[in-house]
Tab-separated table of C-alpha atoms in Angstrom:
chain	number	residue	atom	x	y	z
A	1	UNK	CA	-28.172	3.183	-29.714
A	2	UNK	CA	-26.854	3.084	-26.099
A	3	UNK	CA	-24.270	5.910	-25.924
A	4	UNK	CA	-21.090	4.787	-24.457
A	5	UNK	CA	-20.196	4.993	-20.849
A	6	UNK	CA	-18.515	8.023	-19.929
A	7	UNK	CA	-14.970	7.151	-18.227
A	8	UNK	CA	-13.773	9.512	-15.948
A	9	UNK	CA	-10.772	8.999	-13.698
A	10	UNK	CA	-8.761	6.004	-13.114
A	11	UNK	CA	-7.725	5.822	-9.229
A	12	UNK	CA	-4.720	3.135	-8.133
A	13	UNK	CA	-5.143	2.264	-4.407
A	14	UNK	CA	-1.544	0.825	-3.035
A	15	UNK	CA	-2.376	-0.764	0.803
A	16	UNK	CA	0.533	-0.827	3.515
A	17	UNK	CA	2.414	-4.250	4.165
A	18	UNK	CA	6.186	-3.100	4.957
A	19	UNK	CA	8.237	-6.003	3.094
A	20	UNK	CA	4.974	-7.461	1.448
A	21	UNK	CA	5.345	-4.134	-0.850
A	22	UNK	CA	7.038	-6.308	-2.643
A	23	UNK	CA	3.907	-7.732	-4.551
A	24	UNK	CA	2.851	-4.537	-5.526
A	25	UNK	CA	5.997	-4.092	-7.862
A	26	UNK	CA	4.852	-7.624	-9.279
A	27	UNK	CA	1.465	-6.152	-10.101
A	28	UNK	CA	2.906	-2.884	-11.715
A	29	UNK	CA	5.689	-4.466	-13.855
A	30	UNK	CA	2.804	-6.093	-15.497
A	31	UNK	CA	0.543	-3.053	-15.774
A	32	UNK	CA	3.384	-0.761	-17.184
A	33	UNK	CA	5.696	-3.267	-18.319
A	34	UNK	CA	3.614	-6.361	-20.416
A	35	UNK	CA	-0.066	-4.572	-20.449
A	36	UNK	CA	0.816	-1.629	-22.969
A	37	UNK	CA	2.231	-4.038	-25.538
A	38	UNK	CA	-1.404	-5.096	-25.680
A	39	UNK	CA	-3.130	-2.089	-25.295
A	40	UNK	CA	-1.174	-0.273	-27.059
A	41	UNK	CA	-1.492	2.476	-24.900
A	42	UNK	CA	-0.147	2.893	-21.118
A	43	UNK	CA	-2.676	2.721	-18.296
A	44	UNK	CA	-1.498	5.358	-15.767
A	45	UNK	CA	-3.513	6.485	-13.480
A	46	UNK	CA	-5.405	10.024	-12.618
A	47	UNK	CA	-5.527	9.685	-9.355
A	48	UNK	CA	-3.196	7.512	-6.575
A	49	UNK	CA	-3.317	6.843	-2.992
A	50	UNK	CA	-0.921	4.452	-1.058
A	51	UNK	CA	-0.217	3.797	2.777
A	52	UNK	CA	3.293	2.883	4.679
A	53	UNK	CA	5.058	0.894	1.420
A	54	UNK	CA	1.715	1.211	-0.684
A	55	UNK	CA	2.805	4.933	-1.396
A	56	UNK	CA	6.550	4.038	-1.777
A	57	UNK	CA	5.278	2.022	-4.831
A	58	UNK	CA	2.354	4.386	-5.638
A	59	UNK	CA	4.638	7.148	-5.896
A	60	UNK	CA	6.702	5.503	-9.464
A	61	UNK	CA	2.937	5.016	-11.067
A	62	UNK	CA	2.049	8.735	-10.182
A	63	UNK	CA	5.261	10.097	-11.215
A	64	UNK	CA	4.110	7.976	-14.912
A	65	UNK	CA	7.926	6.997	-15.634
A	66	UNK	CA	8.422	3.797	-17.073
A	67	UNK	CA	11.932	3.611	-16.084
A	68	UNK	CA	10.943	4.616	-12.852
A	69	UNK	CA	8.866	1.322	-12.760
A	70	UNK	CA	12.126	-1.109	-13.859
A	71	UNK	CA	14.022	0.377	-11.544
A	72	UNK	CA	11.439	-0.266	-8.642
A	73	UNK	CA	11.261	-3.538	-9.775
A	74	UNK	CA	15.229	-3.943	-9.060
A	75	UNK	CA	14.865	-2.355	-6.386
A	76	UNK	CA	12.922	-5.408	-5.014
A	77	UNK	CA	14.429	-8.256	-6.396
A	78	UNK	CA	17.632	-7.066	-5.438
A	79	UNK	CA	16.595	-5.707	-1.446
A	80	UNK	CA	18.901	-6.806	1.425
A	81	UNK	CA	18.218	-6.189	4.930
A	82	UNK	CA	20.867	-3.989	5.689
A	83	UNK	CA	19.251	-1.881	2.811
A	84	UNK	CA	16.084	-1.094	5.388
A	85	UNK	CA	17.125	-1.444	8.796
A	86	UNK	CA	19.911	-2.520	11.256
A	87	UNK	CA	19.533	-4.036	14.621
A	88	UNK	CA	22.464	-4.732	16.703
A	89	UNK	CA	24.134	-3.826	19.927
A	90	UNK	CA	23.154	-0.229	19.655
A	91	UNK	CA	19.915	-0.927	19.310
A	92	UNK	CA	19.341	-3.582	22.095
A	93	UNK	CA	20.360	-1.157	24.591
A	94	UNK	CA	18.542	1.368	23.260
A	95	UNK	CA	15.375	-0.599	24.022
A	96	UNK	CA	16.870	-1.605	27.168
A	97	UNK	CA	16.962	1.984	28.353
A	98	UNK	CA	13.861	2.935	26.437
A	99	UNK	CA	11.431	2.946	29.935
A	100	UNK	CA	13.952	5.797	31.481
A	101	UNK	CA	14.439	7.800	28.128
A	102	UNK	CA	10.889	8.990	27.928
A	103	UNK	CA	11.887	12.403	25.884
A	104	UNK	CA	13.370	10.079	22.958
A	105	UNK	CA	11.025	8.525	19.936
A	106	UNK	CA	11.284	5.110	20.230
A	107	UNK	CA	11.840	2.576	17.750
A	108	UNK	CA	12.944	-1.089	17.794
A	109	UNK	CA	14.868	-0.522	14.670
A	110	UNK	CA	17.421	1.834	12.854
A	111	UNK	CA	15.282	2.734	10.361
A	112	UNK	CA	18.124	5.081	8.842
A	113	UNK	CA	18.890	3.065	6.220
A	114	UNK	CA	15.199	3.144	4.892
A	115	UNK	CA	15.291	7.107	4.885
A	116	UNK	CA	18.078	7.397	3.097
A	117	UNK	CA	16.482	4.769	0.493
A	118	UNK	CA	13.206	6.927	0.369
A	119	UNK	CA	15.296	10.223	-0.038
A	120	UNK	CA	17.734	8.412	-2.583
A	121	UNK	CA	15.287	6.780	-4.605
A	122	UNK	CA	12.352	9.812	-4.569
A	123	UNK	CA	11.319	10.331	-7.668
A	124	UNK	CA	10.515	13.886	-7.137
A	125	UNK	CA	11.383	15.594	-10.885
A	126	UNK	CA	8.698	13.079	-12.575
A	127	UNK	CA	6.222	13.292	-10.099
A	128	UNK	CA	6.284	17.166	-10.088
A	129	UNK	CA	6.193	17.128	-13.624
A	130	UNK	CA	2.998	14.395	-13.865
A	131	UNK	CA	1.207	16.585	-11.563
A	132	UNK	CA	1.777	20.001	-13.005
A	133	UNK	CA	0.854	19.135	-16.096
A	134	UNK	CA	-2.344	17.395	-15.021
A	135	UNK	CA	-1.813	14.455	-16.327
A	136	UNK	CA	-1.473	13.012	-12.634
A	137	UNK	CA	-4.760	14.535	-11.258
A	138	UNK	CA	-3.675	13.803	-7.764
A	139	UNK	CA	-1.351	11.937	-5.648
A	140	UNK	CA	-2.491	10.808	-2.135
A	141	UNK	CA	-0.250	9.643	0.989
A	142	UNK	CA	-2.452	7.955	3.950
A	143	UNK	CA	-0.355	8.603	7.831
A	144	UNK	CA	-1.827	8.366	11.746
A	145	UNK	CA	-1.327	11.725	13.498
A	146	UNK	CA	0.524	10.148	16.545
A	147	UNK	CA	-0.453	13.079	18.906
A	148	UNK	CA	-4.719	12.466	18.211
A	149	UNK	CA	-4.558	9.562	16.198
A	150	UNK	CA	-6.459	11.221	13.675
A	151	UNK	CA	-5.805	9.370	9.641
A	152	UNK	CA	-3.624	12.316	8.268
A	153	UNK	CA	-3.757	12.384	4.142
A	154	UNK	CA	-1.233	14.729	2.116
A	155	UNK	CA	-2.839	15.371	-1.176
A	156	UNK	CA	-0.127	16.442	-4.053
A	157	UNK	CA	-2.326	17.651	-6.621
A	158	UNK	CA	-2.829	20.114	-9.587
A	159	UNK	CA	-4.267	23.760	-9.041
A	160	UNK	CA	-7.844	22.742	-10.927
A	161	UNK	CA	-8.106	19.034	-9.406
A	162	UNK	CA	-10.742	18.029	-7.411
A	163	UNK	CA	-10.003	17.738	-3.425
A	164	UNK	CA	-11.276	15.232	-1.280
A	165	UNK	CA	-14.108	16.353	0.911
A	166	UNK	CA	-13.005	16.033	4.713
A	167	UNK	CA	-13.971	12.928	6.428
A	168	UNK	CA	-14.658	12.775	10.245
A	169	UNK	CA	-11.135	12.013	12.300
A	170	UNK	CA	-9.406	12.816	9.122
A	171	UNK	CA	-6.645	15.902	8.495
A	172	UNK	CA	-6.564	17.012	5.040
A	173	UNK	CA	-2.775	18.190	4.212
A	174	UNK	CA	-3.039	19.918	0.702
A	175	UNK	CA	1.698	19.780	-0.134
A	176	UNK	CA	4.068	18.964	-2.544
A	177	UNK	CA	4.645	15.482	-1.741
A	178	UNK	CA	8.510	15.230	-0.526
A	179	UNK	CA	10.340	12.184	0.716
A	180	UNK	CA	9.869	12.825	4.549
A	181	UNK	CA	5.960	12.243	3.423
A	182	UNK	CA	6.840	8.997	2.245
A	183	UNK	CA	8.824	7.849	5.287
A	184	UNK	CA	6.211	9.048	7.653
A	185	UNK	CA	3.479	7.184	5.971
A	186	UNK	CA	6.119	4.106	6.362
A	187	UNK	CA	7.322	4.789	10.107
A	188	UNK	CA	5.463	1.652	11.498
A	189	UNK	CA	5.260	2.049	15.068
A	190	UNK	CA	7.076	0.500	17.709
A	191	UNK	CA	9.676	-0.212	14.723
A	192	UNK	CA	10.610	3.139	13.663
A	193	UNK	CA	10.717	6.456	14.978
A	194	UNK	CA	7.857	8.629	14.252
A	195	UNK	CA	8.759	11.480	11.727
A	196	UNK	CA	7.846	15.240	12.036
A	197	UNK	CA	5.657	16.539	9.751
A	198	UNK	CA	4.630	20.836	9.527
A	199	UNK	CA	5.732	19.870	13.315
A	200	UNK	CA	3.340	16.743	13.736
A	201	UNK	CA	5.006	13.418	14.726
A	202	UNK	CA	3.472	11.038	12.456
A	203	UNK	CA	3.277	7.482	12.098
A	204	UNK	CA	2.167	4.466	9.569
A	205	UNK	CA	-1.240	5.228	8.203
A	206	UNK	CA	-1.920	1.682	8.531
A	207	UNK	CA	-3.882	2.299	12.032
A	208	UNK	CA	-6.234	4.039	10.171
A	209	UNK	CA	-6.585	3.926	6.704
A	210	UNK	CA	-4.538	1.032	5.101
A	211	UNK	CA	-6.029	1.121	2.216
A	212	UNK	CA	-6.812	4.230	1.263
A	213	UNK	CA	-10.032	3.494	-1.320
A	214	UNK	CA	-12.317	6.228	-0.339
A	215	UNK	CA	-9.991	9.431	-1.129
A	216	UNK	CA	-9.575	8.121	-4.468
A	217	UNK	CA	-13.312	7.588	-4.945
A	218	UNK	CA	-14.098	11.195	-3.229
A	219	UNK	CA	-11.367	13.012	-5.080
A	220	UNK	CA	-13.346	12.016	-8.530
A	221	UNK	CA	-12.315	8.432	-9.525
A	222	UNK	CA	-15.452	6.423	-10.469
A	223	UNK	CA	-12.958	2.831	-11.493
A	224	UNK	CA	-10.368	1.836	-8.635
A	225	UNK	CA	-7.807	-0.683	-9.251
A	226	UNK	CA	-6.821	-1.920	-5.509
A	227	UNK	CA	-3.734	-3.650	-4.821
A	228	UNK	CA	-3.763	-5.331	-1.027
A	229	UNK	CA	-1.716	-7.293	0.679
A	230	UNK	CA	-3.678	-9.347	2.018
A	231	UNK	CA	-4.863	-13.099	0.143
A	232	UNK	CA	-8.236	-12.393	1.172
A	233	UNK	CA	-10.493	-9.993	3.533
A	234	UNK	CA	-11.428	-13.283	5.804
A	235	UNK	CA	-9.922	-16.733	6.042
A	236	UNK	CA	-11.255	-19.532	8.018
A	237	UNK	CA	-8.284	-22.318	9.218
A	238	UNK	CA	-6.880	-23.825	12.045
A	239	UNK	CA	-3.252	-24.143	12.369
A	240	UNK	CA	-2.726	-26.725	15.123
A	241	UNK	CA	1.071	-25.822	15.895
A	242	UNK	CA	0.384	-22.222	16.212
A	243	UNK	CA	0.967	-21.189	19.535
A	244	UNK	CA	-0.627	-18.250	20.760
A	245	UNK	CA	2.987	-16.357	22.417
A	246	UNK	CA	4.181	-12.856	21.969
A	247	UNK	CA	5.278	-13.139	18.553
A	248	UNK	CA	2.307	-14.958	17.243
A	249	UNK	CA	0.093	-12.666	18.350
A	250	UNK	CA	2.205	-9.264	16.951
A	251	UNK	CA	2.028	-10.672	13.767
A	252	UNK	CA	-1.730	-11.273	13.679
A	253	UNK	CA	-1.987	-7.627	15.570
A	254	UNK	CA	-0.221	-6.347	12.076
A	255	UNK	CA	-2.504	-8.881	9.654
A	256	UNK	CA	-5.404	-6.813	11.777
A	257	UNK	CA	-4.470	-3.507	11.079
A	258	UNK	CA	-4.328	-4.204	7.583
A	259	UNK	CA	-8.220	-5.317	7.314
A	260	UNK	CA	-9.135	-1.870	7.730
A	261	UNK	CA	-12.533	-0.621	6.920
A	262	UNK	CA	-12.254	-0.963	2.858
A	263	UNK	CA	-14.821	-3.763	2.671
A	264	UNK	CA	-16.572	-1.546	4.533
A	265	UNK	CA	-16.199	0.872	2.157
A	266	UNK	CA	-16.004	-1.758	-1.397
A	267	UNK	CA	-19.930	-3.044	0.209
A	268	UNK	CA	-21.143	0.884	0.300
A	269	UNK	CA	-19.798	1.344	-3.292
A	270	UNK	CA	-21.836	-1.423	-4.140
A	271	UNK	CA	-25.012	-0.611	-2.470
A	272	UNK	CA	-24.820	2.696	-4.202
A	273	UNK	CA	-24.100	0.974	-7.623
A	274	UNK	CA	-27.576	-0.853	-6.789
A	275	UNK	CA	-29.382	2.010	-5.740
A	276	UNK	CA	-28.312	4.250	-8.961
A	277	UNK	CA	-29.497	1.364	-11.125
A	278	UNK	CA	-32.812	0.447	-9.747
A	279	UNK	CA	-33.100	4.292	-10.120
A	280	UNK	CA	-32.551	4.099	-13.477
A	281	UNK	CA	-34.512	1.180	-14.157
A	282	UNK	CA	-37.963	3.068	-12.267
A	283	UNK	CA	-37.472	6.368	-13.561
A	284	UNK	CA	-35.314	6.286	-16.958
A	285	UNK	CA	-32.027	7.439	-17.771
A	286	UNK	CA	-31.823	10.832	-16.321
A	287	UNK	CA	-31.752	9.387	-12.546
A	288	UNK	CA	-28.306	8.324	-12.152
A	289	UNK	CA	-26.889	12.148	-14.257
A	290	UNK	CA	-29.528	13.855	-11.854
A	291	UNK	CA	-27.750	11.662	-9.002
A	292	UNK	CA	-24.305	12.938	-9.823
A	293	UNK	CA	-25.139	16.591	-10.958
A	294	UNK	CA	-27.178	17.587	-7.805
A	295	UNK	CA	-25.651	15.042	-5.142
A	296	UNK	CA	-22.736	14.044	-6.426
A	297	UNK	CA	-23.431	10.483	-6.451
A	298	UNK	CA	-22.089	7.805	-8.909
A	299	UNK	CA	-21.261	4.911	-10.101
A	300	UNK	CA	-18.169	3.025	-9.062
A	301	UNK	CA	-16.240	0.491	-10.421
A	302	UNK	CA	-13.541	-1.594	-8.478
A	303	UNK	CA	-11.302	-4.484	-8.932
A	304	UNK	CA	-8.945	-5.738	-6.023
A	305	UNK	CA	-5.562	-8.005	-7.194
A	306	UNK	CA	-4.885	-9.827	-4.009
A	307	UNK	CA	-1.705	-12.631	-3.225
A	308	UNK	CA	-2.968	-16.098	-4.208
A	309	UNK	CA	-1.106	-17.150	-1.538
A	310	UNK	CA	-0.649	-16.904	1.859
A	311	UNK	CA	2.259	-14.269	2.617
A	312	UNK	CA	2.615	-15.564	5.917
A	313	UNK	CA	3.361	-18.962	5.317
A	314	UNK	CA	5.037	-18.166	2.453
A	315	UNK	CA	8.074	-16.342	4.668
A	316	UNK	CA	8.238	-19.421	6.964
A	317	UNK	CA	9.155	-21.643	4.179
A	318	UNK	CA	11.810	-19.516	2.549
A	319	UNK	CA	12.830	-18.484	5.504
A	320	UNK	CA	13.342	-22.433	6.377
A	321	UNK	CA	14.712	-23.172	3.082
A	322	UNK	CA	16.644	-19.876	2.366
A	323	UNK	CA	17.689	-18.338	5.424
A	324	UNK	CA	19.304	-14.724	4.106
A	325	UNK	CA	23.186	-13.591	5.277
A	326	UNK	CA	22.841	-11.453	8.234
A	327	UNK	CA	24.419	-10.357	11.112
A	328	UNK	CA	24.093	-12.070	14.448
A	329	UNK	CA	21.908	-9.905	15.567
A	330	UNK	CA	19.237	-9.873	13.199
A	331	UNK	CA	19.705	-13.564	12.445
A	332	UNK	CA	18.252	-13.775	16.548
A	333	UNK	CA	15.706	-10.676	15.802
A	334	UNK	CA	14.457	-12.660	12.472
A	335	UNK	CA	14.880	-16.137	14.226
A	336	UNK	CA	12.707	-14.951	17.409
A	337	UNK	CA	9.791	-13.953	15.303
A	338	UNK	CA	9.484	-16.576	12.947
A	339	UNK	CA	8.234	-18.247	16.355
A	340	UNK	CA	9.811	-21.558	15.821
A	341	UNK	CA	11.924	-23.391	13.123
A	342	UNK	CA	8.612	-25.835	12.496
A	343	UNK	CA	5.946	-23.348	12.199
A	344	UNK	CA	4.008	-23.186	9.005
A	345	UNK	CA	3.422	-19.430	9.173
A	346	UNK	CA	5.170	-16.243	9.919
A	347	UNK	CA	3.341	-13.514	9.831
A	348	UNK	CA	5.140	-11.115	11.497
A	349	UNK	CA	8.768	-12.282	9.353
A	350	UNK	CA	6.505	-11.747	6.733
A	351	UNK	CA	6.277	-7.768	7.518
A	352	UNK	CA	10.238	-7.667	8.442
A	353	UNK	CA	11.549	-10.134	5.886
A	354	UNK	CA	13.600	-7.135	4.001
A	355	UNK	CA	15.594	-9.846	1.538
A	356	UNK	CA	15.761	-10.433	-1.675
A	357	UNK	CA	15.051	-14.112	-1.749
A	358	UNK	CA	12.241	-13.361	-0.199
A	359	UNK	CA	10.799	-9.962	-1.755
A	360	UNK	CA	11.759	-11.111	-5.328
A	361	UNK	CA	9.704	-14.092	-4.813
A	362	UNK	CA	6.874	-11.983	-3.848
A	363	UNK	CA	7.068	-9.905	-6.657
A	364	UNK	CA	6.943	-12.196	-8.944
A	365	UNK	CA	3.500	-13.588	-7.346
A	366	UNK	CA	2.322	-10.044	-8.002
A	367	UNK	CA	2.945	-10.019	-11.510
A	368	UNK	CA	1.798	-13.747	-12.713
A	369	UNK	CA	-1.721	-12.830	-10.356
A	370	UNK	CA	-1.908	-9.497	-11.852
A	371	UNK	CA	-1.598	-11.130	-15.687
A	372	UNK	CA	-4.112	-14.162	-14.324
A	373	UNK	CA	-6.276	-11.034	-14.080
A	374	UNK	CA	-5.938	-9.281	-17.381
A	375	UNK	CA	-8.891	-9.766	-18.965
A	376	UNK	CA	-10.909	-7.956	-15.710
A	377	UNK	CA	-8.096	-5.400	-15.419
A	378	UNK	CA	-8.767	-4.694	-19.015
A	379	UNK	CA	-12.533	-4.399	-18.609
A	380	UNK	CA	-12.160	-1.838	-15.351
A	381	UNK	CA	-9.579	0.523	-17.021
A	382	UNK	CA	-11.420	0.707	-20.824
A	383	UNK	CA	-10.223	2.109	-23.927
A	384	UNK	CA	-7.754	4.982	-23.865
A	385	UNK	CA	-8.878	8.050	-22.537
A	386	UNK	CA	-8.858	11.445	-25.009
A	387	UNK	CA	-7.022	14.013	-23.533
């Protein structure tokens, strides 16, 4: 009889996507909300790693509260602007005078608003308590070191939990996590100020890592369940009103940043998959435990839940159809880089479009792709684990 495959750790991998975040709360209200009603059983994870907003959701699954999760949910649906950031006359000069105020951080925005929402909403109790107790093997934050623009990670984790082996250009920070580690992770730049950490300015650890797969996968995760942000890792269109002007090309600068190197790293997974099962196949069954006990090689599962829809051209239409209530100000910041009132994407609204009409109709895209994918959801995280 084939003995059953041994299931180690469960890693959730939460990419960056500032007001796109909002699909990710989709996809968790149906993994801790619908999927246990099924299972029987919640799902949590052992391990989680998120970027900019992928660890200001990734922080309620590590923390394993479901009442955390509803109220992240609200959170979303219910999001005004005015909730993240504020742009007005304040900051217009402040960008005017930005060129002769080089000893002040700059940022576009007053992100103040967002960092009293990270500090406000932290759920710091649960999360200690999830780690602690080892139920939450580790809890991973992805920023940029702004000074060497090294990838930065802060790794929250138990005394006995395994630690991710240094990578080249890559600071291991082994803290508690604490809210100003969330809003550094989120402190995208050019839009917000950079934010001091063990007295390192850092900033979003989308120019880097954006989706932090590989410290789940070193820290001892063999299945990842990876939410992007993204509809796909390449798409091939033309868009014959899209003009190539400033704001056009920010927002594919940002869609950029996010394809970061986790195909990269998804097609290595895979090639080592292949390699541990023709090794099994030519010399028996003992190659792949040799593999892990001596080199620390092995198998890897991963799923990604991606939009099914383009993000981009989704924010152009409700912007068009639903434009939110804001002041005059940010109605011009919102208006200018939308591009024009006819264009049929907007990616960089997409990444500043802080409203509810908008981030409550991404998240629920999130959670009617994540139940489309149930049954392979199901199949990555197996039966319930014996603690």
């Amino acid at each position: 009889m084939t003995e059953p495959r041994v299931r180690t750790g469960f890693g959730l991998v939460m990419a960056g996507g500032a007001a796109r975040g909002a699909y990710q709360a989709g996809v968790l209200r149906f993994l801790y909300r619908d999927l246990p009603k099924q299972l029987g059983w919640t799902p949590w994870p052992d391990i989680v790693s998120g970027t900019s907003v992928g660890s200001l959701n990734g922080v309620f699954a590590a923390a394993r509260d479901p009442a955390g999760i509803d109220h992240l949910m609200a959170l979303w649906q219910g999001l005004r602007i005015h909730d993240v950031y504020r742009f007005g006359a304040p900051e217009m000069l402040r960008f005017l005078k930005a060129p002769f105020q080089s000893d002040q951080p700059f940022a576009l925005l007053d992100g103040t608003p967002l960092r009293r929402l990270v500090e406000r909403e932290f759920p710091g109790p649960a999360l200690r308590t999830a780690i602690d107790s080892g139920r939450t093997r580790a809890f991973i934050i992805s920023a940029t070191e702004l000074a060497t623009g090294r990838n930065a990670l802060f790794i929250d984790a138990g005394p006995n939990a395994e630690l991710v082996d240094p990578l080249p250009q890559v600071r291991v920070y082994r803290q508690r996590t604490l809210a100003h580690h969330l809003a550094a992770s989120a402190a995208i730049p050019f839009l917000f100020q950079p934010v001091q950490v063990e007295g390192t300015w850092m900033v979003d650890g989308g120019l880097r890592m954006n989706t932090p797969l590989r410290p789940v996968l070193r820290s001892g995760a063999n299945r990842a369940l990876v939410v992007s942000l993204m509809q796909g890792p390449y798409r091939d269109y033309a868009v014959p009103d899209a003009v190539p002007n400033l704001f056009f090309l920010a927002g594919k600068t940002f869609n950029a940043l996010l394809l970061d190197p986790v195909e990269r790293d998804l097609h290595n997974a895979e090639k080592l998959n292949g390699v541990l099962r023709w090794g099994e196949e030519r010399y028996g069954d003992g190659f792949a435990k040799a593999a892990g006990e001596e080199l620390d090689l092995h198998a890897v599962e991963t799923l990604f839940v991606r939009p099914s829809e383009d993000i981009g051209r989704m924010a152009a239409q409700i912007y068009r159809d639903h434009p939110p209530k804001v002041s005059p100000p940010v109605r011009y910041l919102l208006s200018r880089v939308r591009d024009d009132e006819n264009a049929t994407e907007a990616d960089l609204l997409s990444y500043l479009f802080f409203d509810r009409v908008f981030t409550g109709a991404l998240e629920s895209l999130g959670y009617e792709d994540a139940k489309r994918a149930e049954e392979q959801i199901v199949a990555l995280i197996g039966p319930e684990p014996q603690r």
